[in-house]
Structures are given as C-alpha cells and as structure tokens.
PDB file of C-alpha atoms in Angstrom:
ATOM      1  CA  UNK A 125      11.316   3.248  17.585  1.00 94.00           C
ATOM      2  CA  UNK A 126       8.380   1.760  19.914  1.00 96.00           C
ATOM      3  CA  UNK A 127       4.654   0.922  18.795  1.00 97.00           C
ATOM      4  CA  UNK A 128       1.826  -0.772  20.751  1.00 97.00           C
ATOM      5  CA  UNK A 129      -1.125  -2.560  19.795  1.00 98.00           C
ATOM      6  CA  UNK A 130      -4.569  -2.440  20.924  1.00 98.00           C
ATOM      7  CA  UNK A 131      -8.302  -3.647  20.961  1.00 97.00           C
ATOM      8  CA  UNK A 132      -6.769  -6.954  19.399  1.00 96.00           C
ATOM      9  CA  UNK A 133      -8.841  -9.850  18.204  1.00 95.00           C
ATOM     10  CA  UNK A 134      -9.618 -13.150  19.641  1.00 94.00           C
ATOM     11  CA  UNK A 135      -7.841 -15.576  18.177  1.00 95.00           C
ATOM     12  CA  UNK A 136      -9.533 -18.435  19.078  1.00 93.00           C
ATOM     13  CA  UNK A 137     -12.587 -17.159  18.215  1.00 91.00           C
ATOM     14  CA  UNK A 138     -14.855 -19.512  15.663  1.00 89.00           C
ATOM     15  CA  UNK A 139     -16.156 -16.461  13.542  1.00 92.00           C
ATOM     16  CA  UNK A 140     -12.776 -15.307  12.548  1.00 96.00           C
ATOM     17  CA  UNK A 141     -12.621 -12.793   9.205  1.00 98.00           C
ATOM     18  CA  UNK A 142     -10.868 -13.800   6.030  1.00 98.00           C
ATOM     19  CA  UNK A 143      -9.425 -10.759   5.380  1.00 98.00           C
ATOM     20  CA  UNK A 144      -8.043  -7.238   7.048  1.00 98.00           C
ATOM     21  CA  UNK A 145      -8.534  -4.096   5.464  1.00 98.00           C
ATOM     22  CA  UNK A 146      -5.732  -1.642   6.866  1.00 98.00           C
ATOM     23  CA  UNK A 147      -5.660   2.102   6.739  1.00 98.00           C
ATOM     24  CA  UNK A 148      -2.341   4.427   7.804  1.00 98.00           C
ATOM     25  CA  UNK A 149      -4.009   7.095   9.857  1.00 98.00           C
ATOM     26  CA  UNK A 150      -1.200   9.750   9.189  1.00 96.00           C
ATOM     27  CA  UNK A 151      -0.366  12.719  12.026  1.00 96.00           C
ATOM     28  CA  UNK A 152      -0.692  15.651   9.469  1.00 94.00           C
ATOM     29  CA  UNK A 153      -3.768  14.337   7.758  1.00 93.00           C
ATOM     30  CA  UNK A 154      -6.435  16.906   7.649  1.00 92.00           C
ATOM     31  CA  UNK A 155      -9.591  16.264   9.467  1.00 94.00           C
ATOM     32  CA  UNK A 156      -8.117  12.429  10.266  1.00 95.00           C
ATOM     33  CA  UNK A 157     -11.379  12.147  13.263  1.00 97.00           C
ATOM     34  CA  UNK A 158     -13.906  12.844  10.815  1.00 97.00           C
ATOM     35  CA  UNK A 159     -12.561  10.656   7.987  1.00 97.00           C
ATOM     36  CA  UNK A 160     -11.407   7.752  10.132  1.00 98.00           C
ATOM     37  CA  UNK A 161     -14.928   7.949  11.711  1.00 98.00           C
ATOM     38  CA  UNK A 162     -16.609   7.512   8.353  1.00 98.00           C
ATOM     39  CA  UNK A 163     -13.889   5.353   7.238  1.00 98.00           C
ATOM     40  CA  UNK A 164     -14.754   3.060  10.070  1.00 98.00           C
ATOM     41  CA  UNK A 165     -18.255   3.192   9.611  1.00 98.00           C
ATOM     42  CA  UNK A 166     -17.920   2.265   5.773  1.00 98.00           C
ATOM     43  CA  UNK A 167     -16.040  -1.320   6.988  1.00 98.00           C
ATOM     44  CA  UNK A 168     -18.777  -2.058   9.743  1.00 98.00           C
ATOM     45  CA  UNK A 169     -21.274  -1.531   6.885  1.00 98.00           C
ATOM     46  CA  UNK A 170     -19.381  -4.275   4.351  1.00 98.00           C
ATOM     47  CA  UNK A 171     -21.758  -7.696   3.446  1.00 98.00           C
ATOM     48  CA  UNK A 172     -19.182  -9.485   4.933  1.00 98.00           C
ATOM     49  CA  UNK A 173     -16.753  -8.974   8.336  1.00 97.00           C
ATOM     50  CA  UNK A 174     -13.742  -7.332   7.768  1.00 98.00           C
ATOM     51  CA  UNK A 175     -10.919  -7.088  10.414  1.00 98.00           C
ATOM     52  CA  UNK A 176      -9.628  -3.132  10.500  1.00 98.00           C
ATOM     53  CA  UNK A 177      -6.375  -2.379  10.895  1.00 98.00           C
ATOM     54  CA  UNK A 178      -5.409   0.988  11.799  1.00 98.00           C
ATOM     55  CA  UNK A 179      -1.766   2.336  12.166  1.00 98.00           C
ATOM     56  CA  UNK A 180      -1.401   5.683  13.654  1.00 98.00           C
ATOM     57  CA  UNK A 181       2.228   7.483  13.549  1.00 98.00           C
ATOM     58  CA  UNK A 182       4.235  10.020  15.643  1.00 98.00           C
ATOM     59  CA  UNK A 183       2.703   8.288  18.648  1.00 97.00           C
ATOM     60  CA  UNK A 184      -1.002   9.304  17.960  1.00 98.00           C
ATOM     61  CA  UNK A 185      -3.167   7.284  19.585  1.00 97.00           C
ATOM     62  CA  UNK A 186      -6.775   6.206  18.106  1.00 98.00           C
ATOM     63  CA  UNK A 187      -9.817   8.099  19.740  1.00 98.00           C
ATOM     64  CA  UNK A 188     -11.774   6.052  22.780  1.00 97.00           C
ATOM     65  CA  UNK A 189     -14.744   5.476  20.139  1.00 97.00           C
ATOM     66  CA  UNK A 190     -12.860   3.378  17.767  1.00 98.00           C
ATOM     67  CA  UNK A 191     -13.694  -0.200  18.857  1.00 96.00           C
ATOM     68  CA  UNK A 192     -11.253  -1.885  16.628  1.00 98.00           C
ATOM     69  CA  UNK A 193      -7.621  -3.326  16.182  1.00 98.00           C
ATOM     70  CA  UNK A 194      -5.033  -0.294  16.079  1.00 98.00           C
ATOM     71  CA  UNK A 195      -1.630  -0.069  16.431  1.00 98.00           C
ATOM     72  CA  UNK A 196       0.660   3.186  17.398  1.00 98.00           C
ATOM     73  CA  UNK A 197       4.370   3.895  16.207  1.00 98.00           C
ATOM     74  CA  UNK A 198       6.212   6.715  18.473  1.00 97.00           C
ATOM     75  CA  UNK A 199       7.869   7.585  15.119  1.00 97.00           C
ATOM     76  CA  UNK A 200       6.240   9.755  11.769  1.00 97.00           C
ATOM     77  CA  UNK A 201       5.989   7.133   9.070  1.00 97.00           C
ATOM     78  CA  UNK A 202       5.803   7.468   5.596  1.00 96.00           C
ATOM     79  CA  UNK A 203       2.654   5.604   3.789  1.00 96.00           C
ATOM     80  CA  UNK A 204       4.264   2.588   2.651  1.00 97.00           C
ATOM     81  CA  UNK A 205       5.812   1.931   6.434  1.00 98.00           C
ATOM     82  CA  UNK A 206       2.867   2.062   7.985  1.00 98.00           C
ATOM     83  CA  UNK A 207       1.195  -0.629   4.877  1.00 98.00           C
ATOM     84  CA  UNK A 208       4.049  -2.794   5.609  1.00 98.00           C
ATOM     85  CA  UNK A 209       3.405  -2.653   9.174  1.00 98.00           C
ATOM     86  CA  UNK A 210       0.018  -3.429   8.790  1.00 98.00           C
ATOM     87  CA  UNK A 211       0.646  -6.501   6.611  1.00 98.00           C
ATOM     88  CA  UNK A 212       2.988  -7.580   9.261  1.00 98.00           C
ATOM     89  CA  UNK A 213       0.406  -7.424  11.935  1.00 98.00           C
ATOM     90  CA  UNK A 214      -2.623  -9.001  10.135  1.00 98.00           C
ATOM     91  CA  UNK A 215      -4.112 -11.810  11.168  1.00 97.00           C
ATOM     92  CA  UNK A 216      -5.629 -13.103   8.185  1.00 98.00           C
ATOM     93  CA  UNK A 217      -4.856 -14.809   4.671  1.00 98.00           C
ATOM     94  CA  UNK A 218      -6.154 -11.386   2.999  1.00 98.00           C
ATOM     95  CA  UNK A 219      -5.283  -7.905   3.234  1.00 98.00           C
ATOM     96  CA  UNK A 220      -6.526  -4.717   1.675  1.00 98.00           C
ATOM     97  CA  UNK A 221      -5.197  -1.367   1.681  1.00 98.00           C
ATOM     98  CA  UNK A 222      -7.958   1.166   2.183  1.00 98.00           C
ATOM     99  CA  UNK A 223      -6.670   5.202   2.048  1.00 96.00           C
ATOM    100  CA  UNK A 224      -8.618   7.579   4.407  1.00 96.00           C
ATOM    101  CA  UNK A 225     -10.358   9.178   2.005  1.00 95.00           C
ATOM    102  CA  UNK A 226     -11.651   6.436  -0.339  1.00 97.00           C
ATOM    103  CA  UNK A 227     -14.537   3.905   0.239  1.00 98.00           C
ATOM    104  CA  UNK A 228     -15.144   0.473  -0.661  1.00 98.00           C
ATOM    105  CA  UNK A 229     -18.686  -0.657  -2.450  1.00 98.00           C
ATOM    106  CA  UNK A 230     -20.793  -2.578   0.933  1.00 98.00           C
ATOM    107  CA  UNK A 231     -20.078  -5.923  -1.449  1.00 98.00           C
ATOM    108  CA  UNK A 232     -17.036  -4.169  -2.639  1.00 98.00           C
ATOM    109  CA  UNK A 233     -14.617  -7.213   0.114  1.00 98.00           C
ATOM    110  CA  UNK A 234     -17.130  -9.655  -0.819  1.00 98.00           C
ATOM    111  CA  UNK A 235     -16.564  -9.167  -4.357  1.00 98.00           C
ATOM    112  CA  UNK A 236     -12.896  -9.196  -4.357  1.00 98.00           C
ATOM    113  CA  UNK A 237     -12.409 -11.589  -1.967  1.00 98.00           C
ATOM    114  CA  UNK A 238     -14.410 -13.914  -3.834  1.00 98.00           C
ATOM    115  CA  UNK A 239     -12.441 -13.594  -6.972  1.00 98.00           C
ATOM    116  CA  UNK A 240      -9.172 -13.917  -5.136  1.00 98.00           C
ATOM    117  CA  UNK A 241     -10.824 -17.306  -4.051  1.00 98.00           C
ATOM    118  CA  UNK A 242     -12.107 -18.593  -7.133  1.00 98.00           C
ATOM    119  CA  UNK A 243      -9.038 -17.549  -9.616  1.00 98.00           C
ATOM    120  CA  UNK A 244      -5.978 -18.466  -6.471  1.00 98.00           C
ATOM    121  CA  UNK A 245      -4.804 -15.224  -7.460  1.00 98.00           C
ATOM    122  CA  UNK A 246      -1.873 -13.648  -5.565  1.00 98.00           C
ATOM    123  CA  UNK A 247      -3.916 -10.284  -6.162  1.00 98.00           C
ATOM    124  CA  UNK A 248      -7.494  -8.780  -6.970  1.00 98.00           C
ATOM    125  CA  UNK A 249      -7.850  -5.188  -8.297  1.00 98.00           C
ATOM    126  CA  UNK A 250     -11.119  -3.435  -9.345  1.00 98.00           C
ATOM    127  CA  UNK A 251     -12.366  -0.105 -10.724  1.00 98.00           C
ATOM    128  CA  UNK A 252     -12.917   2.986  -9.136  1.00 98.00           C
ATOM    129  CA  UNK A 253     -15.648   5.869  -9.765  1.00 98.00           C
ATOM    130  CA  UNK A 254     -13.234   9.119  -9.111  1.00 97.00           C
ATOM    131  CA  UNK A 255     -14.637  11.573  -6.643  1.00 96.00           C
ATOM    132  CA  UNK A 256     -13.583  15.196  -6.460  1.00 94.00           C
ATOM    133  CA  UNK A 257     -15.593  16.259  -3.395  1.00 92.00           C
ATOM    134  CA  UNK A 258     -16.087  14.548  -0.459  1.00 93.00           C
ATOM    135  CA  UNK A 259     -20.074  13.266  -0.670  1.00 93.00           C
ATOM    136  CA  UNK A 260     -18.753   9.765  -1.297  1.00 96.00           C
ATOM    137  CA  UNK A 261     -17.210   9.676   2.750  1.00 96.00           C
ATOM    138  CA  UNK A 262     -20.874   8.588   4.128  1.00 95.00           C
ATOM    139  CA  UNK A 263     -22.505   7.108   1.394  1.00 95.00           C
ATOM    140  CA  UNK A 264     -23.462   3.171   1.215  1.00 97.00           C
ATOM    141  CA  UNK A 265     -23.670   1.589  -2.050  1.00 98.00           C
ATOM    142  CA  UNK A 266     -23.243  -1.279  -4.148  1.00 98.00           C
ATOM    143  CA  UNK A 267     -20.537  -2.621  -6.606  1.00 98.00           C
ATOM    144  CA  UNK A 268     -21.780  -1.926 -10.116  1.00 98.00           C
ATOM    145  CA  UNK A 269     -20.840  -2.551 -13.764  1.00 97.00           C
ATOM    146  CA  UNK A 270     -19.028  -0.581 -15.584  1.00 98.00           C
ATOM    147  CA  UNK A 271     -21.667   0.395 -17.898  1.00 96.00           C
ATOM    148  CA  UNK A 272     -22.458   4.427 -17.666  1.00 95.00           C
ATOM    149  CA  UNK A 273     -18.508   5.338 -16.797  1.00 97.00           C
ATOM    150  CA  UNK A 274     -15.876   6.761 -18.868  1.00 97.00           C
ATOM    151  CA  UNK A 275     -11.710   6.433 -18.532  1.00 97.00           C
ATOM    152  CA  UNK A 276      -9.844   9.548 -19.727  1.00 96.00           C
ATOM    153  CA  UNK A 277      -6.237   8.986 -19.073  1.00 94.00           C
ATOM    154  CA  UNK A 278      -5.469  12.590 -17.953  1.00 92.00           C
ATOM    155  CA  UNK A 279      -3.254  11.920 -14.602  1.00 89.00           C
ATOM    156  CA  UNK A 280      -4.294  14.078 -12.218  1.00 89.00           C
ATOM    157  CA  UNK A 281      -7.786  13.031 -13.340  1.00 92.00           C
ATOM    158  CA  UNK A 282      -9.968  15.739 -14.562  1.00 92.00           C
ATOM    159  CA  UNK A 283     -13.593  16.320 -13.064  1.00 92.00           C
ATOM    160  CA  UNK A 284     -15.643  14.293 -16.078  1.00 93.00           C
ATOM    161  CA  UNK A 285     -19.189  12.699 -15.160  1.00 93.00           C
ATOM    162  CA  UNK A 286     -18.917   9.439 -14.103  1.00 96.00           C
ATOM    163  CA  UNK A 287     -15.325   8.897 -14.731  1.00 97.00           C
ATOM    164  CA  UNK A 288     -13.615   5.947 -13.679  1.00 97.00           C
ATOM    165  CA  UNK A 289      -9.827   5.339 -12.489  1.00 97.00           C
ATOM    166  CA  UNK A 290      -9.150   2.887 -15.361  1.00 97.00           C
ATOM    167  CA  UNK A 291      -7.681  -0.067 -12.900  1.00 97.00           C
ATOM    168  CA  UNK A 292     -10.559  -2.527 -13.339  1.00 97.00           C
ATOM    169  CA  UNK A 293     -10.717  -2.106 -17.055  1.00 95.00           C
ATOM    170  CA  UNK A 294      -7.150  -2.194 -17.303  1.00 96.00           C
ATOM    171  CA  UNK A 295      -6.662   0.887 -19.360  1.00 96.00           C
ATOM    172  CA  UNK A 296      -4.525   2.891 -16.868  1.00 94.00           C
ATOM    173  CA  UNK A 297      -2.218   0.220 -16.370  1.00 93.00           C
ATOM    174  CA  UNK A 298      -2.799   0.125 -12.378  1.00 96.00           C
ATOM    175  CA  UNK A 299      -4.242  -2.409 -10.370  1.00 97.00           C
ATOM    176  CA  UNK A 300      -5.765   0.100  -7.362  1.00 95.00           C
ATOM    177  CA  UNK A 301      -6.449   2.744  -6.125  1.00 95.00           C
ATOM    178  CA  UNK A 302      -7.007  -0.196  -3.422  1.00 97.00           C
ATOM    179  CA  UNK A 303      -6.352  -4.093  -3.662  1.00 98.00           C
ATOM    180  CA  UNK A 304      -6.805  -7.367  -2.068  1.00 98.00           C
ATOM    181  CA  UNK A 305      -4.122  -9.953  -1.537  1.00 98.00           C
ATOM    182  CA  UNK A 306      -3.093 -13.381  -0.222  1.00 98.00           C
ATOM    183  CA  UNK A 307      -0.588 -13.473   2.094  1.00 98.00           C
ATOM    184  CA  UNK A 308      -0.275 -16.819   1.724  1.00 98.00           C
ATOM    185  CA  UNK A 309       0.680 -16.524  -1.362  1.00 98.00           C
ATOM    186  CA  UNK A 310       2.585 -13.007  -1.429  1.00 97.00           C
ATOM    187  CA  UNK A 311       4.513 -13.326   2.205  1.00 97.00           C
ATOM    188  CA  UNK A 312       4.572 -10.792   4.777  1.00 97.00           C
ATOM    189  CA  UNK A 313       5.991  -8.265   3.012  1.00 96.00           C
ATOM    190  CA  UNK A 314       5.703  -4.871   1.315  1.00 98.00           C
ATOM    191  CA  UNK A 315       8.852  -2.303  -0.523  1.00 97.00           C
ATOM    192  CA  UNK A 316       9.711   0.487   1.814  1.00 97.00           C
ATOM    193  CA  UNK A 317      13.240   1.410   0.546  1.00 97.00           C
ATOM    194  CA  UNK A 318      15.533   2.043  -2.282  1.00 96.00           C
ATOM    195  CA  UNK A 319      19.068   0.782  -2.241  1.00 94.00           C
ATOM    196  CA  UNK A 320      20.167   3.332  -0.575  1.00 93.00           C
ATOM    197  CA  UNK A 321      18.028   3.567   2.179  1.00 94.00           C
ATOM    198  CA  UNK A 322      15.578   6.439   1.340  1.00 95.00           C
ATOM    199  CA  UNK A 323      11.932   5.807   1.887  1.00 95.00           C
ATOM    200  CA  UNK A 324       9.903   5.255  -0.966  1.00 96.00           C
ATOM    201  CA  UNK A 325       7.475   8.061  -0.935  1.00 94.00           C
ATOM    202  CA  UNK A 326       4.680   7.892  -3.626  1.00 92.00           C
ATOM    203  CA  UNK A 327       5.155   4.564  -6.401  1.00 94.00           C
ATOM    204  CA  UNK A 328       5.184   1.966  -3.509  1.00 96.00           C
ATOM    205  CA  UNK A 329       2.269   0.266  -4.647  1.00 96.00           C
ATOM    206  CA  UNK A 330       3.659   0.143  -8.381  1.00 96.00           C
ATOM    207  CA  UNK A 331       6.570  -1.728  -7.417  1.00 97.00           C
ATOM    208  CA  UNK A 332       4.555  -3.838  -5.296  1.00 98.00           C
ATOM    209  CA  UNK A 333       2.285  -4.976  -8.462  1.00 97.00           C
ATOM    210  CA  UNK A 334       5.335  -5.108 -10.767  1.00 96.00           C
ATOM    211  CA  UNK A 335       7.579  -7.549  -8.447  1.00 97.00           C
ATOM    212  CA  UNK A 336       4.264  -9.889  -8.225  1.00 97.00           C
ATOM    213  CA  UNK A 337       4.255 -10.049 -11.904  1.00 97.00           C
ATOM    214  CA  UNK A 338       8.251 -10.622 -12.068  1.00 96.00           C
ATOM    215  CA  UNK A 339       7.487 -13.650  -9.846  1.00 97.00           C
ATOM    216  CA  UNK A 340       4.616 -14.430 -12.248  1.00 97.00           C
ATOM    217  CA  UNK A 341       2.023 -14.987  -9.252  1.00 98.00           C
ATOM    218  CA  UNK A 342      -1.617 -14.243 -10.686  1.00 98.00           C
ATOM    219  CA  UNK A 343      -2.964 -10.863 -10.547  1.00 98.00           C
ATOM    220  CA  UNK A 344      -6.884 -10.457 -11.427  1.00 98.00           C
ATOM    221  CA  UNK A 345      -8.492  -7.357 -12.916  1.00 98.00           C
ATOM    222  CA  UNK A 346     -12.223  -7.451 -11.529  1.00 98.00           C
ATOM    223  CA  UNK A 347     -14.160  -4.904 -14.573  1.00 98.00           C
ATOM    224  CA  UNK A 348     -16.378  -3.962 -11.780  1.00 98.00           C
ATOM    225  CA  UNK A 349     -16.784  -0.187 -10.007  1.00 98.00           C
ATOM    226  CA  UNK A 350     -15.929  -1.617  -6.255  1.00 98.00           C
ATOM    227  CA  UNK A 351     -15.373   1.849  -4.369  1.00 98.00           C
ATOM    228  CA  UNK A 352     -15.305   5.401  -5.049  1.00 98.00           C
ATOM    229  CA  UNK A 353     -11.444   7.078  -5.288  1.00 97.00           C
ATOM    230  CA  UNK A 354     -11.229  10.763  -4.032  1.00 95.00           C
ATOM    231  CA  UNK A 355      -8.775  12.606  -6.005  1.00 91.00           C
ATOM    232  CA  UNK A 356      -7.077  16.156  -4.783  1.00 83.00           C
ATOM    233  CA  UNK A 357      -3.859  16.963  -6.419  1.00 68.00           C
ATOM    234  CA  UNK A 358      -3.253  19.717  -3.300  1.00 69.00           C
ATOM    235  CA  UNK A 359      -3.431  16.800  -0.641  1.00 64.00           C
ATOM    236  CA  UNK A 360      -2.748  13.476  -1.603  1.00 56.00           C
ATOM    237  CA  UNK A 361       0.535  11.576  -1.644  1.00 56.00           C
ATOM    238  CA  UNK A 362       0.307  10.599  -4.817  1.00 59.00           C
ATOM    239  CA  UNK A 363       0.491  13.856  -6.242  1.00 59.00           C
ATOM    240  CA  UNK A 364       3.293  15.134  -4.030  1.00 60.00           C
ATOM    241  CA  UNK A 365       7.181  15.998  -5.719  1.00 65.00           C
ATOM    242  CA  UNK A 366       8.966  13.032  -5.433  1.00 80.00           C
ATOM    243  CA  UNK A 367      12.568  11.461  -7.014  1.00 92.00           C
ATOM    244  CA  UNK A 368      10.855   7.445  -6.729  1.00 94.00           C
ATOM    245  CA  UNK A 369      11.574   6.881  -9.889  1.00 93.00           C
ATOM    246  CA  UNK A 370      15.085   8.718 -10.384  1.00 95.00           C
ATOM    247  CA  UNK A 371      15.917   6.484  -6.844  1.00 95.00           C
ATOM    248  CA  UNK A 372      14.472   3.364  -8.629  1.00 95.00           C
ATOM    249  CA  UNK A 373      16.843   3.105 -11.766  1.00 94.00           C
ATOM    250  CA  UNK A 374      20.120   4.559  -9.876  1.00 94.00           C
ATOM    251  CA  UNK A 375      20.046   2.290  -6.437  1.00 94.00           C
ATOM    252  CA  UNK A 376      17.911  -0.053  -7.467  1.00 95.00           C
ATOM    253  CA  UNK A 377      15.529  -1.553  -4.440  1.00 96.00           C
ATOM    254  CA  UNK A 378      16.164  -2.658  -1.013  1.00 95.00           C
ATOM    255  CA  UNK A 379      15.811  -5.827   0.140  1.00 92.00           C
ATOM    256  CA  UNK A 380      14.792  -4.408   3.579  1.00 94.00           C
ATOM    257  CA  UNK A 381      11.492  -3.542   4.829  1.00 96.00           C
ATOM    258  CA  UNK A 382       9.480  -1.336   7.405  1.00 97.00           C
ATOM    259  CA  UNK A 383       7.944  -4.952   7.954  1.00 97.00           C
ATOM    260  CA  UNK A 384      11.527  -7.018   8.899  1.00 96.00           C
ATOM    261  CA  UNK A 385      11.503  -4.446  11.825  1.00 96.00           C
ATOM    262  CA  UNK A 386       7.957  -4.988  12.838  1.00 97.00           C
ATOM    263  CA  UNK A 387       8.522  -8.878  13.224  1.00 96.00           C
ATOM    264  CA  UNK A 388      11.870  -8.165  14.769  1.00 95.00           C
ATOM    265  CA  UNK A 389      11.216  -4.969  17.390  1.00 95.00           C
ATOM    266  CA  UNK A 390      14.748  -3.917  16.357  1.00 94.00           C
ATOM    267  CA  UNK A 391      14.493  -0.130  14.352  1.00 94.00           C
ATOM    268  CA  UNK A 392      18.008   0.652  15.429  1.00 92.00           C
ATOM    269  CA  UNK A 393      18.540   1.111  11.540  1.00 90.00           C
ATOM    270  CA  UNK A 394      15.276   3.245  10.400  1.00 90.00           C
ATOM    271  CA  UNK A 395      16.324   6.822   9.204  1.00 80.00           C
ATOM    272  CA  UNK A 396      19.849   5.633   8.303  1.00 75.00           C
ATOM    273  CA  UNK A 397      20.793   5.564   4.680  1.00 60.00           C
ATOM    274  CA  UNK A 398      23.237   2.518   5.152  1.00 46.00           C
ATOM    275  CA  UNK A 399      24.289   1.571   1.597  1.00 41.00           C
ATOM    276  CA  UNK A 400      27.433   2.764   0.058  1.00 40.00           C
ATOM    277  CA  UNK A 401      27.086   5.588  -2.500  1.00 39.00           C
ATOM    278  CA  UNK A 402      28.154   3.960  -5.816  1.00 45.00           C
ATOM    279  CA  UNK A 403      30.946   5.756  -7.874  1.00 47.00           C
ATOM    280  CA  UNK A 404      31.346   6.096 -11.607  1.00 50.00           C
ATOM    281  CA  UNK A 405      34.497   3.754 -12.123  1.00 52.00           C
ATOM    282  CA  UNK A 406      37.403   6.418 -13.070  1.00 57.00           C
ATOM    283  CA  UNK A 407      39.315   4.004 -15.235  1.00 67.00           C
ATOM    284  CA  UNK A 408      39.611   0.946 -17.058  1.00 67.00           C
ATOM    285  CA  UNK A 409      40.795  -1.065 -14.002  1.00 63.00           C
ATOM    286  CA  UNK A 410      37.635   0.047 -12.118  1.00 61.00           C
ATOM    287  CA  UNK A 411      35.648  -0.453 -14.808  1.00 68.00           C
ATOM    288  CA  UNK A 412      36.689  -4.125 -15.198  1.00 65.00           C
ATOM    289  CA  UNK A 413      36.099  -4.360 -11.147  1.00 61.00           C
ATOM    290  CA  UNK A 414      32.769  -3.475 -11.565  1.00 63.00           C
ATOM    291  CA  UNK A 415      31.734  -5.578 -14.559  1.00 67.00           C
ATOM    292  CA  UNK A 416      33.314  -8.524 -12.790  1.00 62.00           C
ATOM    293  CA  UNK A 417      31.029  -7.557  -9.180  1.00 57.00           C
ATOM    294  CA  UNK A 418      27.747  -7.444 -11.380  1.00 60.00           C
ATOM    295  CA  UNK A 419      28.938 -10.576 -13.306  1.00 60.00           C
ATOM    296  CA  UNK A 420      29.187 -12.641  -9.316  1.00 50.00           C
ATOM    297  CA  UNK A 421      25.644 -10.970  -8.213  1.00 50.00           C
ATOM    298  CA  UNK A 422      24.130 -12.353 -11.140  1.00 51.00           C
ATOM    299  CA  UNK A 423      25.454 -15.595 -10.498  1.00 51.00           C
ATOM    300  CA  UNK A 424      24.767 -15.686  -6.926  1.00 46.00           C
ATOM    301  CA  UNK A 425      21.301 -14.117  -7.375  1.00 45.00           C
ATOM    302  CA  UNK A 426      21.964 -10.472  -5.389  1.00 45.00           C
ATOM    303  CA  UNK A 427      20.781  -7.016  -6.477  1.00 45.00           C
ATOM    304  CA  UNK A 428      22.794  -5.520  -9.167  1.00 50.00           C
ATOM    305  CA  UNK A 429      23.876  -2.916  -6.885  1.00 44.00           C
ATOM    306  CA  UNK A 430      24.663  -2.834  -3.249  1.00 40.00           C
ATOM    307  CA  UNK A 431      21.319  -2.523  -1.311  1.00 36.00           C
ATOM    308  CA  UNK A 432      20.614  -1.059   2.469  1.00 33.00           C
ATOM    309  CA  UNK A 433      19.941  -4.338   3.701  1.00 34.00           C
ATOM    310  CA  UNK A 434      23.228  -6.355   2.922  1.00 30.00           C
TER     311      UNK A 434
END
C-alpha cells in the first residue's frame, strides 16, 4: 500500500480555514467525475472557507480541473478506511465528512462550526432533507428550520414530500448523514476494523458516535436542515448487505485503525485478519481459564476479546 498527496495547502498562510470537509471518491462509484465536480462546487460555495480533502483509492487520480487537496491510495479502500485517512491528513482543527451524493446548504458548514465553538462540543450534527433524485446536486440553498418537513421512521426512506432524516431532531437516533467534529477533543482516529481484523462496511459512523458517547464527550444536535441527503438503496454503502452488527457482537472492535497506517506509513498488516478466533470453552477448566482471562482484561483496561492490534 502506497499513497501520494497533491495540491497540499500552504500551512503558513494567515487566512487558514478552520474546517476540512472530506470525501471518499470510491473507484467503483458510478458517474464519479460528475459527482465530484458538483461536490467541489458545493464546497466552494460555502459561506466560510473550507479545506477539501478528497481520498481516491485503487491507484486512481484526480482530474486536472480539481484544484483542491487530494490523496491517492494504491489499493481499494472501504469508506471508513478513506475517512480514517482523511482524519489523519486533515490540517485543520475541525473536520466533516460529506459523501459524493450529498450536498451542504451554503451556510451549512458555518452553522455547524458556530455551534461546535459556542457549545464546546466534540461533535455536532444537523438534519437533512431526503432526496430521491439528483436535482439537488447542483443547487444552492440556505439552512432552514424544520417547519414544513416531516420525519417518518421507515428505513430505507420512502418517497414523501418534505421528508427529513430525523438526525437533527433526534427522532431517528443518528447524528448524520454528515457530522462535524473537533480533532483537538476527539483525536485523529476513526474505527475501521472489528476484533478479528474484518473491515467495518456499514455502521462505522454509528460505532464512532457510540465511542464518543462512551467517553462522555459532548454531542450536539442542531434542529435545522443543513443539507440534502440522497437515498438510493440500490447504490449506497449503508444499504448493502453486511454482517457488521453480528461481527461487533462476536468480535468486538479492534484498537487498530487505518489511521495508524497512514500516520506511520506501515501497511504490512492491511487486509490480514490478525486476531485469533475465540473458541467456546470445551470443559470446566477451559471455562475457568476464560473467566480468569476476562477478569484480568477488565482489571488492566483491555478489550473483552483479543483484537487485531494486540
């Protein structure tokens, strides 16, 4: 695994942005160049300057017209590996994810940043108007309140006029589509693997929010429509078949993140399931041994099961 960085910002500039907005440009994304162009235009239209961070995988490179920071990894990445890379490579205090087919209100980044700074929150999320076609990709629109919108619990979302995701109102329980967080509080790390080394495919953001809650960090909801979320169950990662929930229960979460490889440059472990498989105790002695191991893991603050980073 190798990666190259391009169009890197001038860190000595006095007028540095406070926020990085990152995006995974997956090599199998249909129509990715058209999506990338309007995504870049959306970031340039923000009411505050934001610093883009585009992550390309499978050795792909950005088109010549992309005058923004981008990084290319030589091998395929999961979406959460790309996010973990972006978190490490960001040069600002605040970061935000924004998928290729979602769009921010023109003052969306500013509203989230102002809220994060005013409340000293580790993470801030707002609400999203759900879109079922791609007309929103090139639109400019402001942040609005929730009036005239409606939350419906069905998942995947069903077509309905004025349907909102429910993340800003708290009705769905999520904090995104996209959120903004403070790296000074959270740190440059993002969950990417389960305890047996298997990659997280679909619930990485939910796991991330849960970890922040477990640390008693402040998470704030903004009850406003800050962007438009595109819903297509046939094409999006969050709707693809996966075993994430079962793996989280059976294997736990690895302390290793793809962020560690980006930081160190060492990817020799990438793609390898390093943790041993835990077998059910076969007799009373093995059961006692397993109980003793679990006890000492709790005493020393170790994960309940062996993880790939150990």
